mmCIF file with all atom_site columns, C-alpha atoms and ligand atoms in Angstrom:
data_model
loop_
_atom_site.group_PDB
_atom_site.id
_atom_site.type_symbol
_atom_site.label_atom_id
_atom_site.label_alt_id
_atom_site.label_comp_id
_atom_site.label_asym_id
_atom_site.label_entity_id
_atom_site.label_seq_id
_atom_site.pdbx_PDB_ins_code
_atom_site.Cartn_x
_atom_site.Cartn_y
_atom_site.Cartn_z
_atom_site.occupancy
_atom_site.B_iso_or_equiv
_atom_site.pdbx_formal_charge
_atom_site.auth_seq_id
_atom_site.auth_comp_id
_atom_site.auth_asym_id
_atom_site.auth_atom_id
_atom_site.pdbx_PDB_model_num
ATOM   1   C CA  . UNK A 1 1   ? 0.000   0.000  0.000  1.00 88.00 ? 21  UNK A CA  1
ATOM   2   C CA  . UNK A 1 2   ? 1.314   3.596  -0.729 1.00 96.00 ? 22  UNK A CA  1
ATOM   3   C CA  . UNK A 1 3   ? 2.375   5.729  1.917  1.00 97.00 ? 23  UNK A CA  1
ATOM   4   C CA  . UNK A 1 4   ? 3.714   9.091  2.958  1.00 98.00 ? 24  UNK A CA  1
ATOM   5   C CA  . UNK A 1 5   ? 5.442   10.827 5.699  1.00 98.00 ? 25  UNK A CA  1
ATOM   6   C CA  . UNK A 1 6   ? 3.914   12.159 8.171  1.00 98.00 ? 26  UNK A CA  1
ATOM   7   C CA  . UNK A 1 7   ? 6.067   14.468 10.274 1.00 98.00 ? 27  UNK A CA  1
ATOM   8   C CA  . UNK A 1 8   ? 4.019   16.450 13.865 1.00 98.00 ? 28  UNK A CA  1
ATOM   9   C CA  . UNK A 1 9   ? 6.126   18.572 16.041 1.00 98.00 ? 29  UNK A CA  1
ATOM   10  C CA  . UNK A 1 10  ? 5.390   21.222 18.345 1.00 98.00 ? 30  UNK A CA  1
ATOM   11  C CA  . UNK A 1 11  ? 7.161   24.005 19.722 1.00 97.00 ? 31  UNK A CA  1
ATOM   12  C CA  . UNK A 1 12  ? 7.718   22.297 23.239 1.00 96.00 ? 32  UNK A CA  1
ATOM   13  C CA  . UNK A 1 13  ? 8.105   18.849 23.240 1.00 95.00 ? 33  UNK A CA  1
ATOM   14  C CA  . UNK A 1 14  ? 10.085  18.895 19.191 1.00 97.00 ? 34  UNK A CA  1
ATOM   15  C CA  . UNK A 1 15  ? 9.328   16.042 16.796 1.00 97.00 ? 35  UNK A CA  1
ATOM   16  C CA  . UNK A 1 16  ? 6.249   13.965 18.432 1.00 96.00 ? 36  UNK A CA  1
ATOM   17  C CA  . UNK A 1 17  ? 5.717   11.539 15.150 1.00 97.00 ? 37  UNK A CA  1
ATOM   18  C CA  . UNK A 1 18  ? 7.388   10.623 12.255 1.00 98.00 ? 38  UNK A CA  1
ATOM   19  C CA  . UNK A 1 19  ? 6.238   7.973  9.928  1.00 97.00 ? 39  UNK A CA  1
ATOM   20  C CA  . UNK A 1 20  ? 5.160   6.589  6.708  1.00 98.00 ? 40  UNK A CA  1
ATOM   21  C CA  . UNK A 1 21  ? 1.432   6.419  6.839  1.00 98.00 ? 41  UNK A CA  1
ATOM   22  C CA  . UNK A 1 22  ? -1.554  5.549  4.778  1.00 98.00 ? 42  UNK A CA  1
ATOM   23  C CA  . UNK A 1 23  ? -3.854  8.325  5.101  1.00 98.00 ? 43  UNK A CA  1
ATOM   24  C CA  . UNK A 1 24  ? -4.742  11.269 7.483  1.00 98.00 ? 44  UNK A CA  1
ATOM   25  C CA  . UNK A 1 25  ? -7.657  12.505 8.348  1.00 98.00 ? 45  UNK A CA  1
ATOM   26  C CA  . UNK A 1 26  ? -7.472  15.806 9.800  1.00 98.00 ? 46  UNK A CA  1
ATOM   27  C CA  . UNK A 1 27  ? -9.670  19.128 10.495 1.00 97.00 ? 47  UNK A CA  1
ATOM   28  C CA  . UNK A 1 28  ? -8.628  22.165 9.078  1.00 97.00 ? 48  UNK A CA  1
ATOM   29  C CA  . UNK A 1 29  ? -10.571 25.880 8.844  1.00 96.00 ? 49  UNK A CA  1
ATOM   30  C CA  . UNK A 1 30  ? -11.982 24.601 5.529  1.00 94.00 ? 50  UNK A CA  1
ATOM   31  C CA  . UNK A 1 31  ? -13.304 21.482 6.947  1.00 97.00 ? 51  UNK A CA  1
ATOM   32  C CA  . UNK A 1 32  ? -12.060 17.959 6.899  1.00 97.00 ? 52  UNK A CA  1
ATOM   33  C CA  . UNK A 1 33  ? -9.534  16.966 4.964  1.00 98.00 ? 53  UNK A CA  1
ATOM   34  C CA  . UNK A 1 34  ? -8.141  13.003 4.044  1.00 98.00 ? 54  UNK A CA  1
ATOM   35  C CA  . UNK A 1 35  ? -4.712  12.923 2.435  1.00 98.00 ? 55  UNK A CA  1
ATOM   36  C CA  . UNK A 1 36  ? -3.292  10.291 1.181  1.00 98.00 ? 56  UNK A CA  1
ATOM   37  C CA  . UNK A 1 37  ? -0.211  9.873  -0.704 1.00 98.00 ? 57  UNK A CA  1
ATOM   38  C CA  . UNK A 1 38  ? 0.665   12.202 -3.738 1.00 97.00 ? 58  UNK A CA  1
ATOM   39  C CA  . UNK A 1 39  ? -2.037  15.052 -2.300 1.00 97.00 ? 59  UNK A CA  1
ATOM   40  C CA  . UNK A 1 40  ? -1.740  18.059 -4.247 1.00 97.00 ? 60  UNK A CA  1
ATOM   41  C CA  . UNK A 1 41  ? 0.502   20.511 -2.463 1.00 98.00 ? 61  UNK A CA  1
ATOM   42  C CA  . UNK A 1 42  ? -1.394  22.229 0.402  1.00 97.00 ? 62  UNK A CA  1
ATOM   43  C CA  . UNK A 1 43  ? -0.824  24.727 2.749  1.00 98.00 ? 63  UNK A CA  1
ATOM   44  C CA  . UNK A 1 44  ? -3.882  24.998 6.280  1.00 98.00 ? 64  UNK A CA  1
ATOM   45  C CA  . UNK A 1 45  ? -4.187  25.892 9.266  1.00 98.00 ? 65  UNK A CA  1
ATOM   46  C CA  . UNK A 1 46  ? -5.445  23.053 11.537 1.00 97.00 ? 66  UNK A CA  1
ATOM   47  C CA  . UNK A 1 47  ? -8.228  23.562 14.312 1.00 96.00 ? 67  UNK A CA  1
ATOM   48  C CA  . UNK A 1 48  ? -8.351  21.605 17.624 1.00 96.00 ? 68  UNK A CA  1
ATOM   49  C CA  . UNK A 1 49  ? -8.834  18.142 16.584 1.00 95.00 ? 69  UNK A CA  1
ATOM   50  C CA  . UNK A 1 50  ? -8.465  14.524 16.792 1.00 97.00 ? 70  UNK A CA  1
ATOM   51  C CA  . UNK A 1 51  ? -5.890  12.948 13.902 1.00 98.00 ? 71  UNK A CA  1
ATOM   52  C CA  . UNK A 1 52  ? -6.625  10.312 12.142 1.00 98.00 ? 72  UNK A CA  1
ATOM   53  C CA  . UNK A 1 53  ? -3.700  8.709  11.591 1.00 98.00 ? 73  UNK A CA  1
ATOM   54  C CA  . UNK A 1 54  ? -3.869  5.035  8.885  1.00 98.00 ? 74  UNK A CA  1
ATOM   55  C CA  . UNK A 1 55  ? -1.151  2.626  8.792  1.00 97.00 ? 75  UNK A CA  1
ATOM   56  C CA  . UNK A 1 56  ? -1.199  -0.792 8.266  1.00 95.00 ? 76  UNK A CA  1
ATOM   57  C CA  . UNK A 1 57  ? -4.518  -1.440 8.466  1.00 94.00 ? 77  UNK A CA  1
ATOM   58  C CA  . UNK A 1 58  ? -5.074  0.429  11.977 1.00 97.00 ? 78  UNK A CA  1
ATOM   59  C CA  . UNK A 1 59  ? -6.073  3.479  12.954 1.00 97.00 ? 79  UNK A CA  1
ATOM   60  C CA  . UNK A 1 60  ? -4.028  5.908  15.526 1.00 96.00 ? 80  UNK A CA  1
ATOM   61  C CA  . UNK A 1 61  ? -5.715  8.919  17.339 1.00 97.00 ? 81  UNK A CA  1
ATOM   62  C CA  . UNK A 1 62  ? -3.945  11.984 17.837 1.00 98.00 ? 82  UNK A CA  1
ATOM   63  C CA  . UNK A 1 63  ? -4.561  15.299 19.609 1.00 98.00 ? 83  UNK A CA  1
ATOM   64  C CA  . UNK A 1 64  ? -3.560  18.418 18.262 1.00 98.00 ? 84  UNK A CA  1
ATOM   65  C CA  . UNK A 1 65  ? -4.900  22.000 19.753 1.00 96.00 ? 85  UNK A CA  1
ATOM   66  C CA  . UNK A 1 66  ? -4.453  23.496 16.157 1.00 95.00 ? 86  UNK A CA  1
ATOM   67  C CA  . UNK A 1 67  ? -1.174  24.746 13.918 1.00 96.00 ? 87  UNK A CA  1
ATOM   68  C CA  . UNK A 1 68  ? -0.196  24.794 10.453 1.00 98.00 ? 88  UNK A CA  1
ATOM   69  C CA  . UNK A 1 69  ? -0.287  21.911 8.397  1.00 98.00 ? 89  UNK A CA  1
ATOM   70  C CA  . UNK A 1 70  ? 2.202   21.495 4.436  1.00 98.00 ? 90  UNK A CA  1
ATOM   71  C CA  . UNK A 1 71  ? 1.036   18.725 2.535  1.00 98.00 ? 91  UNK A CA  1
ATOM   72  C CA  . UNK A 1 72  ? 3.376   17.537 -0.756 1.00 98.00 ? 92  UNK A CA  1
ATOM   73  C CA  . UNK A 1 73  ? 2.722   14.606 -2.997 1.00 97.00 ? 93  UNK A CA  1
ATOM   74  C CA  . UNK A 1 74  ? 5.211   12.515 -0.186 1.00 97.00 ? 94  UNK A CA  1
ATOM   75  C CA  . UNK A 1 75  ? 5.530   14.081 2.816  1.00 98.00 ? 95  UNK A CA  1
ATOM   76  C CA  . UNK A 1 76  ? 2.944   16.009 5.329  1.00 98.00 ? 96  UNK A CA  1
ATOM   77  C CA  . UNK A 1 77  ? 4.255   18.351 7.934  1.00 98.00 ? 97  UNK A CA  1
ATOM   78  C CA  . UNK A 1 78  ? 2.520   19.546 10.791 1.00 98.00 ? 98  UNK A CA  1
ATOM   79  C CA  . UNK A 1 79  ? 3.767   22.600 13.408 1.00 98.00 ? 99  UNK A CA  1
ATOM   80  C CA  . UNK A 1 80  ? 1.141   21.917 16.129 1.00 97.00 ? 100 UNK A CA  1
ATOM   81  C CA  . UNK A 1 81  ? 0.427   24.443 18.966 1.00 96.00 ? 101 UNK A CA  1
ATOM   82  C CA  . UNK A 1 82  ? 0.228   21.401 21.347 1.00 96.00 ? 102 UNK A CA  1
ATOM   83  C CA  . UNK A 1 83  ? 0.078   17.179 20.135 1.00 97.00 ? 103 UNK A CA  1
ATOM   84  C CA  . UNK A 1 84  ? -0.890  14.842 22.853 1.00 97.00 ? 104 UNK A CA  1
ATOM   85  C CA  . UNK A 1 85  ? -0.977  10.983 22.419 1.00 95.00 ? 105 UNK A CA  1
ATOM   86  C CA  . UNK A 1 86  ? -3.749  9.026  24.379 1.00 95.00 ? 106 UNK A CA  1
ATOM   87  C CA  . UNK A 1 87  ? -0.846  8.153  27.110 1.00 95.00 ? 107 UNK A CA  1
ATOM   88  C CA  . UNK A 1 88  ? -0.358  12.129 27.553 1.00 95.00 ? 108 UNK A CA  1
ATOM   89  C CA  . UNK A 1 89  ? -4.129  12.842 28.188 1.00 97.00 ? 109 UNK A CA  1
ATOM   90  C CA  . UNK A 1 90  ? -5.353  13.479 31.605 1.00 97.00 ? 110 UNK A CA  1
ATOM   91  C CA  . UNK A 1 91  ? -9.277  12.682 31.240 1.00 97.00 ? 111 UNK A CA  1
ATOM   92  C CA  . UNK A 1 92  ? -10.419 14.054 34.510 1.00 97.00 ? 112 UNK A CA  1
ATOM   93  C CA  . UNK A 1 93  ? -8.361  17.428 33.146 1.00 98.00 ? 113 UNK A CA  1
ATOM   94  C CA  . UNK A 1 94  ? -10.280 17.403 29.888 1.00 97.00 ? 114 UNK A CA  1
ATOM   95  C CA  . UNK A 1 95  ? -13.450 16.279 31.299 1.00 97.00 ? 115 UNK A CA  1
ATOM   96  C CA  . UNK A 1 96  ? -13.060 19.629 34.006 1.00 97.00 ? 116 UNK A CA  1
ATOM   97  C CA  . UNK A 1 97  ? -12.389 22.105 30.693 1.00 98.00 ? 117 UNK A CA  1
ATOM   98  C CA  . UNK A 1 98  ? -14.994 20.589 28.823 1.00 97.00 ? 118 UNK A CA  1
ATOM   99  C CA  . UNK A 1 99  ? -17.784 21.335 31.935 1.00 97.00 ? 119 UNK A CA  1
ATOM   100 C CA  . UNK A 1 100 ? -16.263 24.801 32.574 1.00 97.00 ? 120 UNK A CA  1
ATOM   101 C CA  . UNK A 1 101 ? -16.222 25.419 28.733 1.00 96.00 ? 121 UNK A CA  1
ATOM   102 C CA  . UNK A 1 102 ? -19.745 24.378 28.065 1.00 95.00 ? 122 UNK A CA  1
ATOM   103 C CA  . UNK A 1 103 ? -20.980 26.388 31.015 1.00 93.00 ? 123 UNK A CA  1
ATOM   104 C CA  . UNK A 1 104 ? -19.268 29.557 29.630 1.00 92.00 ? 124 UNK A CA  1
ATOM   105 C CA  . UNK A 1 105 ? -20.341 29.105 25.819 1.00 93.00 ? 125 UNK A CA  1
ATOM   106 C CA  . UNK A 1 106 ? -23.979 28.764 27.380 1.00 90.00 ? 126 UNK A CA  1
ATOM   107 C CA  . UNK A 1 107 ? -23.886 31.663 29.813 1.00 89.00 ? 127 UNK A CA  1
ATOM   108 C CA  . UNK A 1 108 ? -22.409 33.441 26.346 1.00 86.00 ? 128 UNK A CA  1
ATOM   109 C CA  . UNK A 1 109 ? -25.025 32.516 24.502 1.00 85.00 ? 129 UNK A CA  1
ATOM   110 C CA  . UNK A 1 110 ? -28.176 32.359 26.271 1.00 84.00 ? 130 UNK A CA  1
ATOM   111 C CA  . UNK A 1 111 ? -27.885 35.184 28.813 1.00 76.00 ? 131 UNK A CA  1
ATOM   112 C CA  . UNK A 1 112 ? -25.424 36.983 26.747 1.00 73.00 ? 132 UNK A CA  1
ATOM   113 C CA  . UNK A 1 113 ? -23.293 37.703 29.290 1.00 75.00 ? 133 UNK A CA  1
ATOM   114 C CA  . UNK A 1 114 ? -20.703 40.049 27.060 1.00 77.00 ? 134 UNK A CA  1
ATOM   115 C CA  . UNK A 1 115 ? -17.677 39.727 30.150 1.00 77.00 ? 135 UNK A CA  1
ATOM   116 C CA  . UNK A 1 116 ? -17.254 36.019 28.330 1.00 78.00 ? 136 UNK A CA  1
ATOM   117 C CA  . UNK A 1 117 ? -15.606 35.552 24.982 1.00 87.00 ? 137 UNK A CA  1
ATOM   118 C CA  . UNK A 1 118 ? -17.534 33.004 22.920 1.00 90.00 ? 138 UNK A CA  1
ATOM   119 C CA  . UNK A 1 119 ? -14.992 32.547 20.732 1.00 90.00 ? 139 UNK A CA  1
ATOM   120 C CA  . UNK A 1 120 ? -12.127 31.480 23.114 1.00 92.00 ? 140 UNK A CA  1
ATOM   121 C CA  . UNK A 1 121 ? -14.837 29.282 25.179 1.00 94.00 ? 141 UNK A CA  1
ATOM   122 C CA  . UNK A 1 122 ? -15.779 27.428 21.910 1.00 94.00 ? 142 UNK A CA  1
ATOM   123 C CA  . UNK A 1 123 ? -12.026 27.288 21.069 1.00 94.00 ? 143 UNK A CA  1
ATOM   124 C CA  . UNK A 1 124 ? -11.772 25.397 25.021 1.00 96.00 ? 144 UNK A CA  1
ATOM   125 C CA  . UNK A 1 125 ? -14.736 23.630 23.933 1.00 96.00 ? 145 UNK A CA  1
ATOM   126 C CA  . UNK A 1 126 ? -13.225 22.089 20.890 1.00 95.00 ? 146 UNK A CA  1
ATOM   127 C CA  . UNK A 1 127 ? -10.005 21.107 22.453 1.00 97.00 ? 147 UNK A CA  1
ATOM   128 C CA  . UNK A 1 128 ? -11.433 19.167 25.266 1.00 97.00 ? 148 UNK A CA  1
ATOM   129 C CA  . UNK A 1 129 ? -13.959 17.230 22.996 1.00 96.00 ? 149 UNK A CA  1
ATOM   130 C CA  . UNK A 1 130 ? -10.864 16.635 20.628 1.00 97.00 ? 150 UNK A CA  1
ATOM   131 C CA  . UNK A 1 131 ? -8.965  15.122 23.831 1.00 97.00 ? 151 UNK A CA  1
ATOM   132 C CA  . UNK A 1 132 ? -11.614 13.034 25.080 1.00 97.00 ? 152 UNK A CA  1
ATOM   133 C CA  . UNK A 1 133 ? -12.253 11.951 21.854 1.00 96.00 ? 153 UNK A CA  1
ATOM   134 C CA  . UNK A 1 134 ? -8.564  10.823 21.234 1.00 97.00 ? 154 UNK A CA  1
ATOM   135 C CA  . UNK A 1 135 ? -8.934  8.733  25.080 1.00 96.00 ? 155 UNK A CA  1
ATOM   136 C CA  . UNK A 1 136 ? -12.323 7.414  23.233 1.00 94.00 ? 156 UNK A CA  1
ATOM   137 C CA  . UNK A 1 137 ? -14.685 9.084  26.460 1.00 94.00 ? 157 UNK A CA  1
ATOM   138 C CA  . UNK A 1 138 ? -17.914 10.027 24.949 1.00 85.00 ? 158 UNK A CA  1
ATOM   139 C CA  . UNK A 1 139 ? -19.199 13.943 25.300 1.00 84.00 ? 159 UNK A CA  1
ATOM   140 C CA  . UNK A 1 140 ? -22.337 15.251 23.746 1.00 70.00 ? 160 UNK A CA  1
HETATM 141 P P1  . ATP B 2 .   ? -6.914  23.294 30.583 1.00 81.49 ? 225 ATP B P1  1
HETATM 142 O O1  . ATP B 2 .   ? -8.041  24.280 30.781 1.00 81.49 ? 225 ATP B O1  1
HETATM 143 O O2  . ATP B 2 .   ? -7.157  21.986 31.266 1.00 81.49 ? 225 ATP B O2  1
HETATM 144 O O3  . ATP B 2 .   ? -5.531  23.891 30.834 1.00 81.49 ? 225 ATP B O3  1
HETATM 145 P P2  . ATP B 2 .   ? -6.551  23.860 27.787 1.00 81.49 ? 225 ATP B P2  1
HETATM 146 O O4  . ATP B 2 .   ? -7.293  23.329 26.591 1.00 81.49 ? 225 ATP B O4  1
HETATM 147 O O5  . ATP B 2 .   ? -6.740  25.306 28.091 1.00 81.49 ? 225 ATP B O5  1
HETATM 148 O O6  . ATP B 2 .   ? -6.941  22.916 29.022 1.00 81.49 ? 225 ATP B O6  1
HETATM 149 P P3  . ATP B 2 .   ? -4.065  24.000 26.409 1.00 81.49 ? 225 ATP B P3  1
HETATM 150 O O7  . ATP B 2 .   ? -3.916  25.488 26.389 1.00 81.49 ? 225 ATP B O7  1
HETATM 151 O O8  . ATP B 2 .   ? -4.513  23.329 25.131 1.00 81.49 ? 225 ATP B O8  1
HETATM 152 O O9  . ATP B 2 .   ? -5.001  23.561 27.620 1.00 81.49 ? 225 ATP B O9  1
HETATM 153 O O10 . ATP B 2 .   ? -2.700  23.303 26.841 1.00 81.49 ? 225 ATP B O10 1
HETATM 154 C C1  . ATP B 2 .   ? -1.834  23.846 27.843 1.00 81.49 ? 225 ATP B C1  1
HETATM 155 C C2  . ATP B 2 .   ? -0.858  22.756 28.253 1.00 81.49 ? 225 ATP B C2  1
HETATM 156 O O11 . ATP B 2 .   ? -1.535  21.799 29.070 1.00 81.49 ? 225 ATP B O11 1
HETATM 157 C C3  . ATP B 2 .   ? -0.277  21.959 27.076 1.00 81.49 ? 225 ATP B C3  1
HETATM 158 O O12 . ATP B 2 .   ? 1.050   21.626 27.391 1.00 81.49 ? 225 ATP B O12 1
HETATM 159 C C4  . ATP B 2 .   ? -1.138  20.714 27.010 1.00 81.49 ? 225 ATP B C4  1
HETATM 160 O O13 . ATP B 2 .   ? -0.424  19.622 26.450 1.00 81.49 ? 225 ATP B O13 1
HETATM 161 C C5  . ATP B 2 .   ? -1.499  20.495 28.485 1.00 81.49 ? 225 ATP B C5  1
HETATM 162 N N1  . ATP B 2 .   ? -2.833  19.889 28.671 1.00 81.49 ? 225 ATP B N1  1
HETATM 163 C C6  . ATP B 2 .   ? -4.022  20.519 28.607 1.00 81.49 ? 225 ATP B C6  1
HETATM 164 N N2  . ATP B 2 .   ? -5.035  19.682 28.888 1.00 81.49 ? 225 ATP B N2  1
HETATM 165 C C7  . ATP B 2 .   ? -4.475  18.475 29.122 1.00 81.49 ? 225 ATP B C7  1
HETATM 166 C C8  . ATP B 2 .   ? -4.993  17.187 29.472 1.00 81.49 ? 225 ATP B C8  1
HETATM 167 N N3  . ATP B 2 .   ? -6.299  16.955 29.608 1.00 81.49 ? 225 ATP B N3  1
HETATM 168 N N4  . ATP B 2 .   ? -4.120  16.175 29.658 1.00 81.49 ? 225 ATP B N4  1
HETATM 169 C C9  . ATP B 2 .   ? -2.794  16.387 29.516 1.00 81.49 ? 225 ATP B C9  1
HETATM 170 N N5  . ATP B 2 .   ? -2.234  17.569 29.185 1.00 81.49 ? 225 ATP B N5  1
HETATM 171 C C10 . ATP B 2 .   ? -3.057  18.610 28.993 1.00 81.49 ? 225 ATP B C10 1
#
């Protein structure tokens, strides 16, 4: 089966993964995206999100809290703010941001309270449903 390199580091912890895969799936500001090998070239910005990384016939989850992804017809690179395998993720952590950020997206939105950002509560939001997705804990 055809593969291509797929190469995640972040500013803090260096090169996380490196390795020939079989596809990627992956969420970027234009929606999801599968690569496989010889993608057109490609140049995104990721969003918080659980990778989907293919190889061999299994599947690998992967956190990322956003970044820049480069795709070329044999190699993918990805600059991630923060990558987290499932080993790395503390659920009761991600299950505490993902309460706190729901309750502040909802007091945004229904009472409008203007002192909370939406924005950087959905951004929360997102990055604790992309970690407990990646430990494979169900949210709503
Ligand atoms: P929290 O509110 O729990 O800090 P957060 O989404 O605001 O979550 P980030 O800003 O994405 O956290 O990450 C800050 C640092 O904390 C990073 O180094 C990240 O790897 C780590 N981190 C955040 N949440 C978890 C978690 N649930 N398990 C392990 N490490 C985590």
């Amino acid at each position: 089966m055809a593969t291509i390199l797929l190469e995640i580091a972040t500013p803090d912890k260096g090169e996380v993964f490196a390795k020939d895969i079989n596809m990627l799936i992956c969420r970027s500001i234009a929606g999801e995206l599968g690569i496989l090998p010889k993608h057109a070239r490609l140049l995104t910005e990721l969003v918080p999100n659980a990778l989907r990384i293919k190889v061999d016939g299994g599947e690998t989850l992967l956190f990322v809290s956003g970044g820049f992804m480069e795709v070329t017809p044999d190699k993918i690179t990805i600059l991630a703010d923060s990558a987290e395998t499932p080993d790395d993720i503390d659920v009761e952590r991600a299950k505490s941001a993902y309460k706190r950020a729901e309750d502040r997206v909802n007091a945004a939105k229904s009472k409008g309270d203007a002192a909370i950002d939406l924005g950087r509560a959905e951004a929360a939001l997102a990055r604790a449903k992309a970690r407990l997705l990646v430990k494979g804990v169900p949210v709503g």
